[in-house]
Coordinates of C-alpha atoms in Angstrom, one line a residue:
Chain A
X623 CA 225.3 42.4 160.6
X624 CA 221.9 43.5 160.0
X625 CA 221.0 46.9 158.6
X626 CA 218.5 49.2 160.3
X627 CA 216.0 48.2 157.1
X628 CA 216.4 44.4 158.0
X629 CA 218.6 44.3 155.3
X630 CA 222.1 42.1 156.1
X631 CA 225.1 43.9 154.7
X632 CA 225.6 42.2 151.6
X633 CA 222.4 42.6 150.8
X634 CA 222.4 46.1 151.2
X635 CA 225.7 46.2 148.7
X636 CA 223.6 44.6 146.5
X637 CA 220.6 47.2 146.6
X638 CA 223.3 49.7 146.0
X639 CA 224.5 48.1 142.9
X640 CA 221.5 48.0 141.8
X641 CA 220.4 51.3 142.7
X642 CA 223.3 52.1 140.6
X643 CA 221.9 49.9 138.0
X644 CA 218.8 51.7 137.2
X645 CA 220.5 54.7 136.5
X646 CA 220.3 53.4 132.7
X647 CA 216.4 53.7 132.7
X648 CA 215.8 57.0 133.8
X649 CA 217.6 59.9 132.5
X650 CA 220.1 62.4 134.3
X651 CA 217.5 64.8 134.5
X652 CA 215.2 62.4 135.9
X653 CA 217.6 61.0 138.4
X654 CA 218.6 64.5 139.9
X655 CA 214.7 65.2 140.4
X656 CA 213.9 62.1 142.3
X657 CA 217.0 62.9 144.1
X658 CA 215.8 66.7 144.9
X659 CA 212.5 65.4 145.6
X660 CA 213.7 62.3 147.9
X661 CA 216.0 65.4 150.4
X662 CA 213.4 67.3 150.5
X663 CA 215.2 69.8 148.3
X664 CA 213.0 70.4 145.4
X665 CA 210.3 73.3 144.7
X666 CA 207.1 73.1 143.9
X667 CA 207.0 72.5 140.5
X668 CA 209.9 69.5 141.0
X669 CA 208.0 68.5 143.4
X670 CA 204.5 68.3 140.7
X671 CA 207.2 66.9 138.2
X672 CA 208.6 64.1 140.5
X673 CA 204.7 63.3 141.8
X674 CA 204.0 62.9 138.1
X675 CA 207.3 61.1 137.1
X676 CA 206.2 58.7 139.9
X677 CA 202.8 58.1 138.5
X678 CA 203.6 57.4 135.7
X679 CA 206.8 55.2 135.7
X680 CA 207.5 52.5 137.3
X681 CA 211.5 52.8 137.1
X682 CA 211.6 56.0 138.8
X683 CA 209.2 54.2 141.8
X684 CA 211.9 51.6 141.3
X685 CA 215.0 54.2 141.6
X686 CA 213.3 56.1 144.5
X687 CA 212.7 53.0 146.2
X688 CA 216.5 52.1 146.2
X689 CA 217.6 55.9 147.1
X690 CA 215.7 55.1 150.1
X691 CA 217.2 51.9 150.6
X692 CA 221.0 53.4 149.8
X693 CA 220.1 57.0 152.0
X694 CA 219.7 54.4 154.8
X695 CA 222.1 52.0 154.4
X696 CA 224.5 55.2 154.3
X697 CA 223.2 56.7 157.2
X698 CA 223.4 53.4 158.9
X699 CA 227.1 52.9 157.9
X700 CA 227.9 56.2 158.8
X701 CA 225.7 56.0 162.0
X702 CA 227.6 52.2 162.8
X703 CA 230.9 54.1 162.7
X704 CA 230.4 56.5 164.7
X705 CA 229.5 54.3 167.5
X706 CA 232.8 52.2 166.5
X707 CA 235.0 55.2 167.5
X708 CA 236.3 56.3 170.8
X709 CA 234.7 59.4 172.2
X710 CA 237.9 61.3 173.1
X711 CA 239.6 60.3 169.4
X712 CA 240.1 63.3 166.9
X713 CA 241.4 63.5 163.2
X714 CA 242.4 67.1 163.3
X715 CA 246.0 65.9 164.3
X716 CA 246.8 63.3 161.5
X717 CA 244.7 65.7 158.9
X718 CA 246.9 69.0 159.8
X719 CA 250.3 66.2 159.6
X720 CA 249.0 65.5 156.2
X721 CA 248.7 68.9 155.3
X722 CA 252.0 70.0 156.0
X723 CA 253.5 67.5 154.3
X724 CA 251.5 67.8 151.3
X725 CA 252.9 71.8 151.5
X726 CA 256.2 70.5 151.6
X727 CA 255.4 68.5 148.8
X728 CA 254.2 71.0 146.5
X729 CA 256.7 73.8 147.7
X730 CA 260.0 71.7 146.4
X731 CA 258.1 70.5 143.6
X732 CA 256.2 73.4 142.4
X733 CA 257.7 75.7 139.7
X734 CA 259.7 78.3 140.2
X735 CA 257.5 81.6 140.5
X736 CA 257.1 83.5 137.2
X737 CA 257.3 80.8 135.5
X738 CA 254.1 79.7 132.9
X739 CA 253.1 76.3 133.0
X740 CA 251.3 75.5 129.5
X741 CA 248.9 73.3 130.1
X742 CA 245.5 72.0 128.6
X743 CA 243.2 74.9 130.2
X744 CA 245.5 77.5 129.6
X745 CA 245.3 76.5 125.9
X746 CA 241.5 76.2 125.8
X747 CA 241.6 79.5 127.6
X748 CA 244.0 81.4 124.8
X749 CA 242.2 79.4 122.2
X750 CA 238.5 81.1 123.2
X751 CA 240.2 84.2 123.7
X752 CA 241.9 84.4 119.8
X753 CA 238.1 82.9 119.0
X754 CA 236.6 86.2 120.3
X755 CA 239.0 88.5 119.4
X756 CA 238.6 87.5 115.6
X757 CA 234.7 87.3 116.3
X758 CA 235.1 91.0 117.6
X759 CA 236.9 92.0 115.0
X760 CA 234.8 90.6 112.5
X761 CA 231.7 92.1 114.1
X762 CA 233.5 95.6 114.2
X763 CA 234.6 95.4 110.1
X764 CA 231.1 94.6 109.6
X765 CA 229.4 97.3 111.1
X766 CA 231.8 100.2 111.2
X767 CA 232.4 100.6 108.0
X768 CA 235.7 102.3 106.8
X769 CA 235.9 105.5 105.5
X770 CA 236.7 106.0 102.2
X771 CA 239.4 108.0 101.2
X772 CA 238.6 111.6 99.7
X773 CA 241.0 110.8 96.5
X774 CA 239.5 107.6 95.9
X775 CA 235.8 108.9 96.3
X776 CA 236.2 111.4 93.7
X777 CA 238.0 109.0 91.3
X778 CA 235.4 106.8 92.3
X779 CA 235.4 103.2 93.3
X780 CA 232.6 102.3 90.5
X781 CA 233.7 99.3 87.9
X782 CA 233.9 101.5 85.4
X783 CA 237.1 103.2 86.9
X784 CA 234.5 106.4 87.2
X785 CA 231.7 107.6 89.9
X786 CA 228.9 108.3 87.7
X787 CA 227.3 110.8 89.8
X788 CA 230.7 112.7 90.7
X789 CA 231.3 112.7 86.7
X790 CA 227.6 113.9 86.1
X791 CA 227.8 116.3 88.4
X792 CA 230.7 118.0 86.2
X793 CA 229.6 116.8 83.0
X794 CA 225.7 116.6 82.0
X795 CA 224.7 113.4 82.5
X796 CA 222.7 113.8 79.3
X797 CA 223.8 111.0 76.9
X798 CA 226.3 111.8 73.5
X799 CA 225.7 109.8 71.0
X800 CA 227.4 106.5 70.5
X801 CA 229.4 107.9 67.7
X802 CA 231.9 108.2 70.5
X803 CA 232.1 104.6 70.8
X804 CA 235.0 102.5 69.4
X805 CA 234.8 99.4 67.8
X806 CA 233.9 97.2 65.2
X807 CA 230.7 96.0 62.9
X808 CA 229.1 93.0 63.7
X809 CA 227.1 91.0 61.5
X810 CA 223.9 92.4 62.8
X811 CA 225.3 96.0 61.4
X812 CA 225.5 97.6 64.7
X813 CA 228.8 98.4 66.2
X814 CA 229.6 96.7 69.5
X815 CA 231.5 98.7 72.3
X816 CA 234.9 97.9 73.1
X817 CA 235.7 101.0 75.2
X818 CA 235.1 100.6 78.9
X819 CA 233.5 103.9 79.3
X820 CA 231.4 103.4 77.2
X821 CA 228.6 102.1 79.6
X822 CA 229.7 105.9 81.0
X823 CA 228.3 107.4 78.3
X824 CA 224.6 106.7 79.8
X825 CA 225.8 106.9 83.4
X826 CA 225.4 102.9 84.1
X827 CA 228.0 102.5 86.4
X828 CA 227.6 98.6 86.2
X829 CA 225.0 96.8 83.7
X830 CA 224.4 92.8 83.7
X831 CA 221.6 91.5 81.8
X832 CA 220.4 88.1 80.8
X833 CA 220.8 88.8 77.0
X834 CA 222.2 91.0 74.7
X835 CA 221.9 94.6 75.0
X836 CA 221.2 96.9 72.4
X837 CA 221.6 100.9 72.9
X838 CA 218.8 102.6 70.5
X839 CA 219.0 106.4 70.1
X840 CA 220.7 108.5 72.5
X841 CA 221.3 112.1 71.2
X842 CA 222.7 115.0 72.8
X843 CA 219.6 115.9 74.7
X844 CA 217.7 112.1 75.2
X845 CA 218.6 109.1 77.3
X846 CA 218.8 106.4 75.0
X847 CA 216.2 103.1 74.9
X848 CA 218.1 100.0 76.6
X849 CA 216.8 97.3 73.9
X850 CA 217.0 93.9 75.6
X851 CA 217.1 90.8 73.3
X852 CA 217.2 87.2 74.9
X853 CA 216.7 85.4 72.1
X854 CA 220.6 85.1 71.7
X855 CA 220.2 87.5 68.6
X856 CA 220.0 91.4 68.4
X857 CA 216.8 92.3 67.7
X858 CA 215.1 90.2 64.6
X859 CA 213.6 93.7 64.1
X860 CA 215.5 96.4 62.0
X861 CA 215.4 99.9 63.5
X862 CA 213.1 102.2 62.5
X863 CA 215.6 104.8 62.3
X864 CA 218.0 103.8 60.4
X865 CA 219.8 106.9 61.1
X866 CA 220.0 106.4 64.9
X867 CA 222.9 104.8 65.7
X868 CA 223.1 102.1 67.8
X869 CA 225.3 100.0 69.9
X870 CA 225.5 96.1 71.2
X871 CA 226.6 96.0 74.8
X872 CA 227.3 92.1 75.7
X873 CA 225.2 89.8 77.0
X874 CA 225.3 88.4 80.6
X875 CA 228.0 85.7 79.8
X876 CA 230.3 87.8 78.0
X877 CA 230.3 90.9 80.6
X878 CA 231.7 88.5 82.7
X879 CA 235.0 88.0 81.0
X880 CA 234.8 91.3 78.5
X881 CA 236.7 94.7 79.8
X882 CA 232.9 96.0 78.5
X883 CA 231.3 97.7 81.4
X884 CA 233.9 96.6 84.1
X885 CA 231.6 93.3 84.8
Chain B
X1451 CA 233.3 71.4 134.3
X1452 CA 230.3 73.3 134.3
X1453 CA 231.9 76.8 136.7
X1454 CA 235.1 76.8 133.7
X1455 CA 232.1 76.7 131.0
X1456 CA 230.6 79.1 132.4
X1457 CA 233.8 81.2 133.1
X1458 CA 235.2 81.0 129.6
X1459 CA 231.9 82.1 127.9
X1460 CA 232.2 84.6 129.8
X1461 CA 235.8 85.4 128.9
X1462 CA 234.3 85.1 125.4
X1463 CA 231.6 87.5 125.5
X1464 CA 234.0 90.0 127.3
X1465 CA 236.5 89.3 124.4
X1466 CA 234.1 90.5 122.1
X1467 CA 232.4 93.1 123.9
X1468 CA 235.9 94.4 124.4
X1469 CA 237.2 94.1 120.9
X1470 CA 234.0 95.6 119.4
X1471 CA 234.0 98.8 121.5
X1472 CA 237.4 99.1 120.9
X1473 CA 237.3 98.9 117.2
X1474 CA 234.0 101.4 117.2
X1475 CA 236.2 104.1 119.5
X1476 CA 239.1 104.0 117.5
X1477 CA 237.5 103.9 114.1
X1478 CA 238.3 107.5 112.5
X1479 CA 234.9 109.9 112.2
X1480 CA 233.0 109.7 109.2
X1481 CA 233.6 112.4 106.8
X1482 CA 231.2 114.4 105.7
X1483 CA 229.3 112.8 102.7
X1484 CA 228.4 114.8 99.6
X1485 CA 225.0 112.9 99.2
X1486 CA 222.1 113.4 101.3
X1487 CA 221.2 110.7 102.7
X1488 CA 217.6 111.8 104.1
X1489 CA 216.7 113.1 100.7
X1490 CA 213.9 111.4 98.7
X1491 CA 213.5 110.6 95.2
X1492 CA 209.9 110.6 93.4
X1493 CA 209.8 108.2 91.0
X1494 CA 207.6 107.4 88.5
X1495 CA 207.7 104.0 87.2
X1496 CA 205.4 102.8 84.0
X1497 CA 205.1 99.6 82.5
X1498 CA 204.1 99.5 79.0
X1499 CA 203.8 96.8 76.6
X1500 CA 204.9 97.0 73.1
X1501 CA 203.0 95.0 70.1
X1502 CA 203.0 94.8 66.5
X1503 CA 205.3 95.6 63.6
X1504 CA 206.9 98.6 63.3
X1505 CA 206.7 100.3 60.0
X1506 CA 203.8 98.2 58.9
X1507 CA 201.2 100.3 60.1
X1508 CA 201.1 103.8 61.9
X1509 CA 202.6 104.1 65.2
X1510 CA 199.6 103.7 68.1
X1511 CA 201.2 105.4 71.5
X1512 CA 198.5 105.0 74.3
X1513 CA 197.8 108.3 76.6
X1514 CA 199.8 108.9 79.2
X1515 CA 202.8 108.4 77.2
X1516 CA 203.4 111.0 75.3
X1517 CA 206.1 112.9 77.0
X1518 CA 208.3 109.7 76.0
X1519 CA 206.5 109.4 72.2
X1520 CA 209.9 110.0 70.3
X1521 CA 211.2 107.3 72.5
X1522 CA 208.5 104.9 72.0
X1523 CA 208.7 105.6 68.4
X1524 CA 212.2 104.4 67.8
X1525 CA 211.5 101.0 68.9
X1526 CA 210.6 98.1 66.7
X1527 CA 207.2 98.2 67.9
X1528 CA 203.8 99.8 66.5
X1529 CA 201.2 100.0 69.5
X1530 CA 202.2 101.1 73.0
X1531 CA 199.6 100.4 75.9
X1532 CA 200.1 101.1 79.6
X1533 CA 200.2 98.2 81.7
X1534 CA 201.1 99.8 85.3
X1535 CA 201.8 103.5 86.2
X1536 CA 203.1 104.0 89.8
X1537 CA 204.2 107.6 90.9
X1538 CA 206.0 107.3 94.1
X1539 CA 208.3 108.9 96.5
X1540 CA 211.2 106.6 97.9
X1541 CA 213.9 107.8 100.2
X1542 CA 217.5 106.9 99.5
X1543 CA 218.5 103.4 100.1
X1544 CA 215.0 101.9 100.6
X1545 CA 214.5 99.4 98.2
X1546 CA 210.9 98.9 96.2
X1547 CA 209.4 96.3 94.2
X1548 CA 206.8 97.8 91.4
X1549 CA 204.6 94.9 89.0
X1550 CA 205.7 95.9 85.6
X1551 CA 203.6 93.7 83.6
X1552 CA 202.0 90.0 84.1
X1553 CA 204.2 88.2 86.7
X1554 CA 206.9 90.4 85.6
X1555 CA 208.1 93.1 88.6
X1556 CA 211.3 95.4 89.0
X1557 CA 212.8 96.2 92.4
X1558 CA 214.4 99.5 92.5
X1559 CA 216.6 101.3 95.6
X1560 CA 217.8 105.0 94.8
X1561 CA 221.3 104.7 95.9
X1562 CA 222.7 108.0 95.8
X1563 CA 221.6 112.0 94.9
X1564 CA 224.1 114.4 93.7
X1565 CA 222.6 117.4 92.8
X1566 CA 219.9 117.1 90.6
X1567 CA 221.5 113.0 89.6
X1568 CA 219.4 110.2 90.8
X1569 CA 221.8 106.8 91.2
X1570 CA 219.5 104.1 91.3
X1571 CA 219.9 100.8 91.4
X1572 CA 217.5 98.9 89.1
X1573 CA 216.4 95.0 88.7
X1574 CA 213.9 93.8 86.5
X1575 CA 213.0 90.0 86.5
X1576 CA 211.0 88.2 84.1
X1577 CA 207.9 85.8 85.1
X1578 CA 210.4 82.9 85.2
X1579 CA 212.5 84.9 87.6
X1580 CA 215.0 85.3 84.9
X1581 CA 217.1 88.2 85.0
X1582 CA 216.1 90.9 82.3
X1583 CA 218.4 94.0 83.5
X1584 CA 220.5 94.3 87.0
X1585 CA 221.9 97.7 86.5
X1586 CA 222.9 100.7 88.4
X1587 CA 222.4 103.7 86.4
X1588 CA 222.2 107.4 87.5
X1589 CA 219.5 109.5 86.0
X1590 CA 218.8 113.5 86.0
X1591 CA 216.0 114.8 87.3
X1592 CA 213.5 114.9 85.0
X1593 CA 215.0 112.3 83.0
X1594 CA 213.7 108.8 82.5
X1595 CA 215.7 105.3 82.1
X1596 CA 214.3 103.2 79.2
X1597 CA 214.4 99.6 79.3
X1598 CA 212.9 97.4 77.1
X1599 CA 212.7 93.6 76.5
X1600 CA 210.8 91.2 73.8
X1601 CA 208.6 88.9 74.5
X1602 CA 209.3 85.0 73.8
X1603 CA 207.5 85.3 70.7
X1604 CA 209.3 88.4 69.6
X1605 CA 205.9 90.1 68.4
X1606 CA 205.2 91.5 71.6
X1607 CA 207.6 93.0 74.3
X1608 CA 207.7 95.2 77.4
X1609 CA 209.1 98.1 78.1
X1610 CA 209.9 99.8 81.6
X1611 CA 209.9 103.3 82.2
X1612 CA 211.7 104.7 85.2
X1613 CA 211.8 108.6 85.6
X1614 CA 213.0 110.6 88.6
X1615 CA 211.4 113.6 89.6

């Protein structure tokens, strides 16, 4: 049997394998342009692409050479069995027989109704679902934040134990001296803070500092100097003012593990 | 394969949608906060660096500098010179980053006002990035935080002035 082409049947397998074949060279994208392009189907710019693509490669000459060889060895299968069958024959009687009994089938077969059949989609389905629930709520905890309880507010949530600014606004936020701290002498003579509020004192709700931290002055009516020392010592130099008491906070490593300052 | 893609991102998107609208509605109104929000803060930030010994010859306090003199004075420093002086006025919660000396620079955000109290978050780097003070300290009006910090050489430092207006 000779194809329409010229092309004997085997032959014309052949160039179908091999159409197949050089599917490897070009890429999907590649092959569903030529394709477009080849029916007639693509736009304009497909159709500047596919031009191009053509130009410049010889495989996709190749593979639109062989979807013309394969379109009409189709069409000439397609065309050969349609002269093979009888006018007057129809399928419609053997397809609607194979529908019923493939409705037969699936009625005694099928589950009973209600019934949940668990099966790969379903779980993909529920799976995305949980995913965007959880993504949702995430989203929603982000950006609406919670309102914080009146109680708690004017306790305040501040790592001291004590909002500063609720606390100043009753008390003067002007500084007492550190004679109300608590706590021991250090070698360096001044006396480091034990007491948690004690960072209070100077409304510092939380303090971290990459040395040590020494609190000069500070009376009744004054703010006191924050003194920061990072060479590991407290300040080489003596006060001026002996008189003036002062105080040794922590340094940045210790905050982390002292009760000093919350931090 | 492509059609259930397309039909579960879009269960996805609906998921969220769904669950973020929800959680907006039913969150519980926002009481009404004691701190105003929309207020602004003028602050007045100074940079000033500190040299000599103290005690060994008389104190030197540059002009400019004299409404914190007392302050100055108590530190183990002799001469005080200005480095930067910036006057401005932020609104709460927008954050600022003011030179305080050479390569040094501190980034401040005024968190809260109360009253006449200034909450302010204050972070002062070195020139090596190092941390000098991270701090959130609340201030009165009028009132100035006083930070200071030596030098590696210890026979110079720098001192930071922050005062809210």
């Amino acid at each position: 049997m000779v194809t329409p082409l010229g092309i004997k049947e085997g032959k014309a397998d052949m160039k179908l394998k091999r159409c197949r074949d050089l599917k490897t060279v070009l890429t999907e994208k590649e092959e569903l342009l030529l394709m477009r392009f080849r029916d007639g189907e693509a736009s304009w710019g497909e159709r500047w692409s596919a031009r191009r693509l053509l130009g410049s490669c010889s495989a996709a000459r190749d593979y639109l050479e062989q979807l013309g060889v394969c379109g009409d060895f189709i069409q000439w299968r397609s065309t050969r069995m349609e002269h093979q069958l009888p006018a007057s024959w129809t399928l419609f009687p053997g397809i609607q027989r194979e529908i019923e009994k493939q409705e037969l089938l699936r009625a005694v077969t099928s589950p009973r109704k209600g019934g949940w059949v668990l099966n790969a989609e379903t779980i993909v389905r529920v799976g995305w679902g949980l995913t965007g629930a959880l993504t949702a709520a995430s989203v929603m905890i982000l950006v609406a934040p919670s309102p914080e309880p009146e109680s708690k507010r004017e306790r305040g949530v501040g790592s001291l134990g004590v909002n500063p600014l609720v606390a100043a606004s009753v008390q003067p936020v002007r500084l007492s001296p550190v004679s109300t701290l608590s706590g021991a002498r250090s070698s360096a003579g001044a006396a480091e803070t034990h007491s948690p509020l004690a960072g209070q004192q100077y409304g510092i709700t939380w303090f971290s500092s990459g040395g040590k931290v020494q609190v000069i002055g500070g009376s009744r009516s004054e703010t006191p100097v924050l003194w920061i020392s990072r060479n590991g010592r407290v300040s080489r130099r003596a006060s001026p003012t002996p008189d003036v008491p002062s105080a040794v906070f922590a340094n940045d490593r210790r905050v982390a593990q002292s009760p000093l300052l919350g931090r | 394969m492509k059609i259930h893609g397309l039909r579960v991102l879009k269960s996805f998107v609906l998921a969220c949608l769904l669950g973020f609208f929800t959680g907006v509605s039913t969150a519980p109104a926002q009481q009404q906060q004691p701190t105003q929000d929309l207020d602004i803060v003028r602050l007045h930030l100074r940079g000033i660096r500190a040299l000599g010994e103290s005690g060994s010859q008389e104190t030197f306090i540059a002009e400019g500098l004299g409404d914190i003199a007392n302050k100055l004075r108590s530190l183990p420093f002799s001469r005080f010179s200005l480095l930067s002086n910036d006057e401005v006025a932020m609104p709460v919660h927008r954050k600022r980053s003011f030179p305080v000396a050479v390569n040094q620079s501190v980034t401040v955000r005024p968190l809260e006002i109360v009253g006449d109290v200034v909450s302010l978050w204050v972070s002062w780097r070195d020139g090596r990035g190092n941390k000098v003070i991270d701090t959130r300290i609340a201030i009165r009006r009028g009132d100035e935080m006083i930070a200071g910090t030596e030098m590696d050489n210890s026979e110079e430092g720098t001192v930071l002035v922050i005062s809210a207006r």
